[in-house]
CSV table of C-alpha atoms in Angstrom, one decimal:
chain,number,residue,atom,x,y,z
A,1,ALA,CA,-3.4,-12.9,13.1
A,2,GLN,CA,-2.4,-9.4,12.1
A,3,LYS,CA,-4.9,-6.5,12.3
A,4,VAL,CA,-4.7,-2.8,12.0
A,5,THR,CA,-7.5,-0.4,13.2
A,6,GLN,CA,-7.9,3.2,12.1
A,7,ALA,CA,-10.9,4.2,14.1
A,8,GLN,CA,-11.2,7.6,12.5
A,9,THR,CA,-12.9,7.3,9.1
A,10,GLU,CA,-12.9,11.0,8.3
A,11,ILE,CA,-11.3,14.1,9.8
A,12,SER,CA,-11.8,17.7,8.8
A,13,VAL,CA,-9.6,20.5,9.9
A,14,VAL,CA,-8.9,24.1,8.9
A,15,GLU,CA,-5.5,25.0,7.5
A,16,LYS,CA,-2.7,25.5,10.1
A,17,GLU,CA,-4.4,23.2,12.7
A,18,ASP,CA,-2.5,20.2,14.0
A,19,VAL,CA,-4.1,16.9,13.4
A,20,THR,CA,-3.4,13.4,14.7
A,21,LEU,CA,-4.3,10.2,12.9
A,22,ASP,CA,-4.7,7.2,15.1
A,23,CYS,CA,-3.5,3.6,14.4
A,24,VAL,CA,-3.8,0.6,16.7
A,25,TYR,CA,-2.4,-2.8,15.6
A,26,GLU,CA,-2.6,-6.4,16.8
A,27,THR,CA,0.0,-9.0,16.2
A,28,ARG,CA,1.4,-12.0,18.1
A,29,ASP,CA,4.8,-11.5,16.5
A,30,THR,CA,7.6,-9.9,18.5
A,31,THR,CA,9.3,-8.5,15.4
A,32,TYR,CA,7.2,-6.7,12.8
A,33,TYR,CA,7.1,-3.5,10.8
A,34,LEU,CA,4.7,-0.6,10.7
A,35,PHE,CA,4.1,1.8,7.9
A,36,TRP,CA,2.1,4.9,7.0
A,37,TYR,CA,1.1,5.6,3.4
A,38,LYS,CA,-0.6,8.7,1.9
A,39,GLN,CA,-3.1,8.3,-1.0
A,40,PRO,CA,-4.0,11.7,-2.6
A,41,PRO,CA,-7.0,11.9,-5.0
A,42,SER,CA,-4.7,10.9,-7.9
A,43,GLY,CA,-4.6,7.4,-6.5
A,44,GLU,CA,-0.9,6.6,-6.0
A,45,LEU,CA,0.1,5.4,-2.5
A,46,VAL,CA,3.0,7.4,-1.3
A,47,PHE,CA,5.3,5.8,1.3
A,48,LEU,CA,5.8,8.0,4.3
A,49,ILE,CA,7.5,6.0,7.0
A,50,ARG,CA,8.6,2.5,8.1
A,51,ARG,CA,9.1,1.7,11.8
A,52,ASN,CA,10.7,-1.6,13.1
A,53,SER,CA,9.1,-3.0,16.2
A,54,PHE,CA,12.4,-2.9,18.1
A,55,ASP,CA,12.9,0.8,17.5
A,56,GLU,CA,10.5,2.8,19.6
A,57,GLN,CA,12.1,6.1,18.9
A,58,ASN,CA,9.6,8.7,17.8
A,59,GLU,CA,10.4,10.4,14.5
A,60,ILE,CA,9.9,13.8,13.1
A,61,SER,CA,10.2,14.8,9.4
A,62,GLY,CA,9.3,18.4,8.7
A,63,ARG,CA,5.6,18.9,9.7
A,64,TYR,CA,5.1,15.1,10.1
A,65,SER,CA,5.8,13.2,13.3
A,66,TRP,CA,5.1,9.7,14.5
A,67,ASN,CA,4.6,8.3,18.0
A,68,PHE,CA,5.2,4.6,18.3
A,69,GLN,CA,4.1,3.0,21.6
A,70,LYS,CA,4.4,-0.8,21.9
A,71,SER,CA,2.8,-0.7,25.4
A,72,THR,CA,-0.5,0.5,23.8
A,73,SER,CA,0.1,-1.1,20.3
A,74,SER,CA,-0.3,2.3,18.7
A,75,PHE,CA,1.5,4.1,15.9
A,76,ASN,CA,0.0,7.5,15.6
A,77,PHE,CA,0.7,10.1,13.0
A,78,THR,CA,0.6,13.9,13.6
A,79,ILE,CA,0.6,16.6,11.0
A,80,THR,CA,1.6,20.0,12.4
A,81,ALA,CA,0.3,23.2,10.8
A,82,SER,CA,-1.8,21.3,8.3
A,83,GLN,CA,-2.0,22.5,4.7
A,84,VAL,CA,-4.6,21.9,1.9
A,85,VAL,CA,-2.1,19.7,0.1
A,86,ASP,CA,-2.2,17.3,3.1
A,87,SER,CA,-5.8,16.3,2.1
A,88,ALA,CA,-5.7,12.6,1.3
A,89,VAL,CA,-6.5,9.2,2.6
A,90,TYR,CA,-3.9,8.0,5.0
A,91,PHE,CA,-3.3,4.3,5.6
A,92,CYS,CA,-1.5,2.6,8.4
A,93,ALA,CA,-0.2,-0.9,7.7
A,94,LEU,CA,1.7,-3.7,9.3
A,95,SER,CA,3.8,-6.5,8.0
A,96,LYS,CA,5.5,-9.6,9.4
A,97,HIS,CA,9.3,-9.9,9.7
A,98,ARG,CA,9.4,-13.5,8.5
A,99,GLY,CA,7.2,-16.3,7.5
A,100,SER,CA,5.2,-17.5,4.5
A,101,THR,CA,3.2,-14.2,4.3
A,102,LEU,CA,6.4,-12.1,4.1
A,103,GLY,CA,5.6,-9.3,1.7
A,104,ARG,CA,2.0,-8.9,2.7
A,105,LEU,CA,0.9,-5.6,4.1
A,106,TYR,CA,-2.1,-5.6,6.5
A,107,PHE,CA,-3.8,-2.3,5.9
A,108,GLY,CA,-6.1,-0.4,8.2
A,109,ARG,CA,-9.3,0.9,6.4
A,110,GLY,CA,-7.8,4.4,6.1
A,111,THR,CA,-8.6,7.9,7.4
A,112,GLN,CA,-9.8,10.5,5.0
A,113,LEU,CA,-8.2,13.8,6.0
A,114,THR,CA,-9.7,17.0,4.5
A,115,VAL,CA,-7.9,20.3,5.2
A,116,TRP,CA,-10.0,23.4,4.4
A,117,PRO,CA,-8.4,26.7,3.5
B,1,ASP,CA,15.0,6.8,-9.0
B,2,THR,CA,12.2,5.6,-6.8
B,3,GLU,CA,9.5,5.2,-9.4
B,4,VAL,CA,7.1,2.5,-10.4
B,5,THR,CA,5.3,3.1,-13.6
B,6,GLN,CA,2.1,1.6,-14.8
B,7,THR,CA,0.3,1.6,-18.1
B,8,PRO,CA,-2.3,2.4,-19.1
B,9,LYS,CA,-3.6,5.0,-16.7
B,10,HIS,CA,-7.2,4.3,-17.6
B,11,LEU,CA,-8.8,1.2,-19.3
B,12,VAL,CA,-12.3,0.5,-20.3
B,13,MET,CA,-13.1,-3.0,-21.5
B,14,GLY,CA,-16.0,-5.2,-22.3
B,15,MET,CA,-16.6,-8.5,-20.6
B,16,THR,CA,-15.4,-10.5,-23.6
B,17,ASN,CA,-12.2,-8.5,-24.1
B,18,LYS,CA,-8.6,-9.5,-23.4
B,19,LYS,CA,-6.3,-6.8,-22.1
B,20,SER,CA,-3.1,-6.5,-20.1
B,21,LEU,CA,-1.9,-4.1,-17.4
B,22,LYS,CA,1.8,-3.4,-17.3
B,23,CYS,CA,4.1,-2.4,-14.5
B,24,GLU,CA,7.8,-1.5,-14.6
B,25,GLN,CA,10.4,-0.6,-12.0
B,26,HIS,CA,14.1,0.2,-12.4
B,27,MET,CA,15.1,0.2,-8.7
B,28,GLY,CA,16.6,-3.3,-8.8
B,29,HIS,CA,13.8,-4.5,-6.6
B,30,ARG,CA,13.2,-8.3,-6.4
B,31,ALA,CA,9.7,-8.4,-5.2
B,32,MET,CA,6.7,-7.1,-7.1
B,33,TYR,CA,3.0,-7.0,-6.2
B,34,TRP,CA,-0.5,-6.5,-7.7
B,35,TYR,CA,-3.2,-5.0,-5.6
B,36,LYS,CA,-6.9,-4.3,-6.3
B,37,GLN,CA,-8.5,-1.3,-4.6
B,38,LYS,CA,-12.2,-0.5,-4.6
B,39,ALA,CA,-13.5,3.0,-3.7
B,40,LYS,CA,-13.1,3.9,-0.1
B,41,LYS,CA,-11.4,0.7,0.8
B,42,PRO,CA,-7.8,-0.2,1.4
B,43,PRO,CA,-5.8,-2.1,-1.2
B,44,GLU,CA,-6.3,-5.8,-1.4
B,45,LEU,CA,-3.3,-8.0,-2.2
B,46,MET,CA,-3.7,-10.2,-5.3
B,47,PHE,CA,-0.3,-11.5,-6.2
B,48,VAL,CA,3.3,-11.4,-5.0
B,49,TYR,CA,6.3,-12.2,-7.1
B,50,SER,CA,9.6,-12.8,-5.4
B,51,TYR,CA,12.7,-13.2,-7.6
B,52,GLU,CA,10.4,-13.6,-10.6
B,53,LYS,CA,8.5,-16.5,-9.1
B,54,LEU,CA,4.9,-16.3,-7.9
B,55,SER,CA,5.1,-16.6,-4.1
B,56,ILE,CA,1.6,-15.5,-3.1
B,57,ASN,CA,-1.7,-15.8,-4.9
B,58,GLU,CA,-4.6,-14.6,-2.7
B,59,SER,CA,-7.1,-17.0,-4.3
B,60,VAL,CA,-7.6,-14.6,-7.2
B,61,PRO,CA,-10.0,-15.8,-10.0
B,62,SER,CA,-8.3,-17.3,-13.0
B,63,ARG,CA,-9.6,-14.4,-15.2
B,64,PHE,CA,-6.7,-12.5,-13.7
B,65,SER,CA,-3.4,-14.0,-14.9
B,66,PRO,CA,-0.1,-12.5,-13.7
B,67,GLU,CA,3.2,-12.7,-15.5
B,68,CYS,CA,6.7,-11.6,-14.5
B,69,PRO,CA,8.9,-11.7,-17.7
B,70,ASN,CA,11.9,-10.3,-15.8
B,71,SER,CA,12.9,-8.6,-12.6
B,72,SER,CA,11.8,-5.2,-13.8
B,73,LEU,CA,8.4,-6.0,-15.4
B,74,LEU,CA,5.1,-7.3,-14.1
B,75,ASN,CA,2.0,-7.9,-16.2
B,76,LEU,CA,-1.5,-8.6,-15.3
B,77,HIS,CA,-3.5,-10.3,-18.1
B,78,LEU,CA,-7.3,-9.8,-18.0
B,79,HIS,CA,-9.8,-12.0,-19.7
B,80,ALA,CA,-13.6,-12.3,-19.4
B,81,LEU,CA,-13.8,-9.8,-16.5
B,82,GLN,CA,-17.0,-8.9,-14.7
B,83,PRO,CA,-18.3,-5.5,-13.9
B,84,GLU,CA,-17.5,-6.0,-10.3
B,85,ASP,CA,-13.8,-6.2,-11.3
B,86,SER,CA,-13.9,-2.5,-12.0
B,87,ALA,CA,-11.4,-0.9,-9.6
B,88,LEU,CA,-8.0,0.7,-9.3
B,89,TYR,CA,-5.2,-1.8,-9.9
B,90,LEU,CA,-2.0,-0.9,-8.2
B,91,CYS,CA,1.5,-2.3,-8.7
B,92,ALA,CA,4.2,-2.1,-6.1
B,93,SER,CA,7.8,-3.2,-5.6
B,94,SER,CA,10.1,-3.7,-2.7
B,95,GLN,CA,13.8,-4.4,-2.4
B,96,ASP,CA,14.2,-8.0,-1.2
B,97,PRO,CA,11.6,-9.7,1.0
B,98,LEU,CA,14.0,-12.6,1.7
B,99,ALA,CA,16.8,-10.4,3.1
B,100,GLY,CA,15.5,-10.5,6.7
B,101,ASP,CA,14.8,-6.8,7.2
B,102,TYR,CA,11.6,-6.0,5.4
B,103,ASN,CA,11.6,-3.2,3.0
B,104,GLU,CA,8.9,-0.7,2.2
B,105,GLN,CA,6.8,-1.1,-0.9
B,106,PHE,CA,6.8,1.6,-3.5
B,107,PHE,CA,3.6,1.9,-5.4
B,108,GLY,CA,2.8,3.0,-9.0
B,109,PRO,CA,0.0,5.4,-9.9
B,110,GLY,CA,-2.4,2.6,-10.7
B,111,THR,CA,-4.7,1.7,-13.6
B,112,ARG,CA,-8.3,2.7,-13.3
B,113,LEU,CA,-10.2,-0.2,-14.9
B,114,THR,CA,-13.8,-0.1,-15.9
B,115,VAL,CA,-15.5,-3.3,-17.1
B,116,LEU,CA,-18.7,-2.7,-19.0
């Protein structure tokens, strides 16, 4: 069974603070994919990153960085110097590499991030 | 062009109405998805089309009827809905789920549906 846990329901920070969103996953598969999506108040889910299970390199994209650790089944997301525009719900998700449920995303329940000016 | 479009943006319908939601992508993607999202919840998968064939139906009630006329279009026909069906309906597409390497899903802006 696939499961994604985002223990933080809501986080509030003040602009320019760094913030880390936690994601812990469960799967019996050896090959899988992990994703982060951002959902601003407008509603559209915006794809941020995909990580393959065999690639444990951390990634940085501007103010965003991701820390993937298979040993702890975690895929955490850090925003450096947060801005008001980062306010959104962030979803972590997992998908299988192969099988009948290929194409299904297993979402965490999301973390609402609010950045105050 | 990494855009998925959905129409209409908002829809209000009565329980006896028949309406349709439309989704379009021009990225050459061969998989398309319908999701339902209630407030403060993650999206729930409803249907997956792969190469224009329905490959996943998550036990969705028959009052929701999907249709994939071609590889760029996805419709969701609605009939005799209930007030609890009010939600944000999201469409997504991905490149090719059968290719081995899984590809990320790109989502449209959604249709906010209210059933009175």
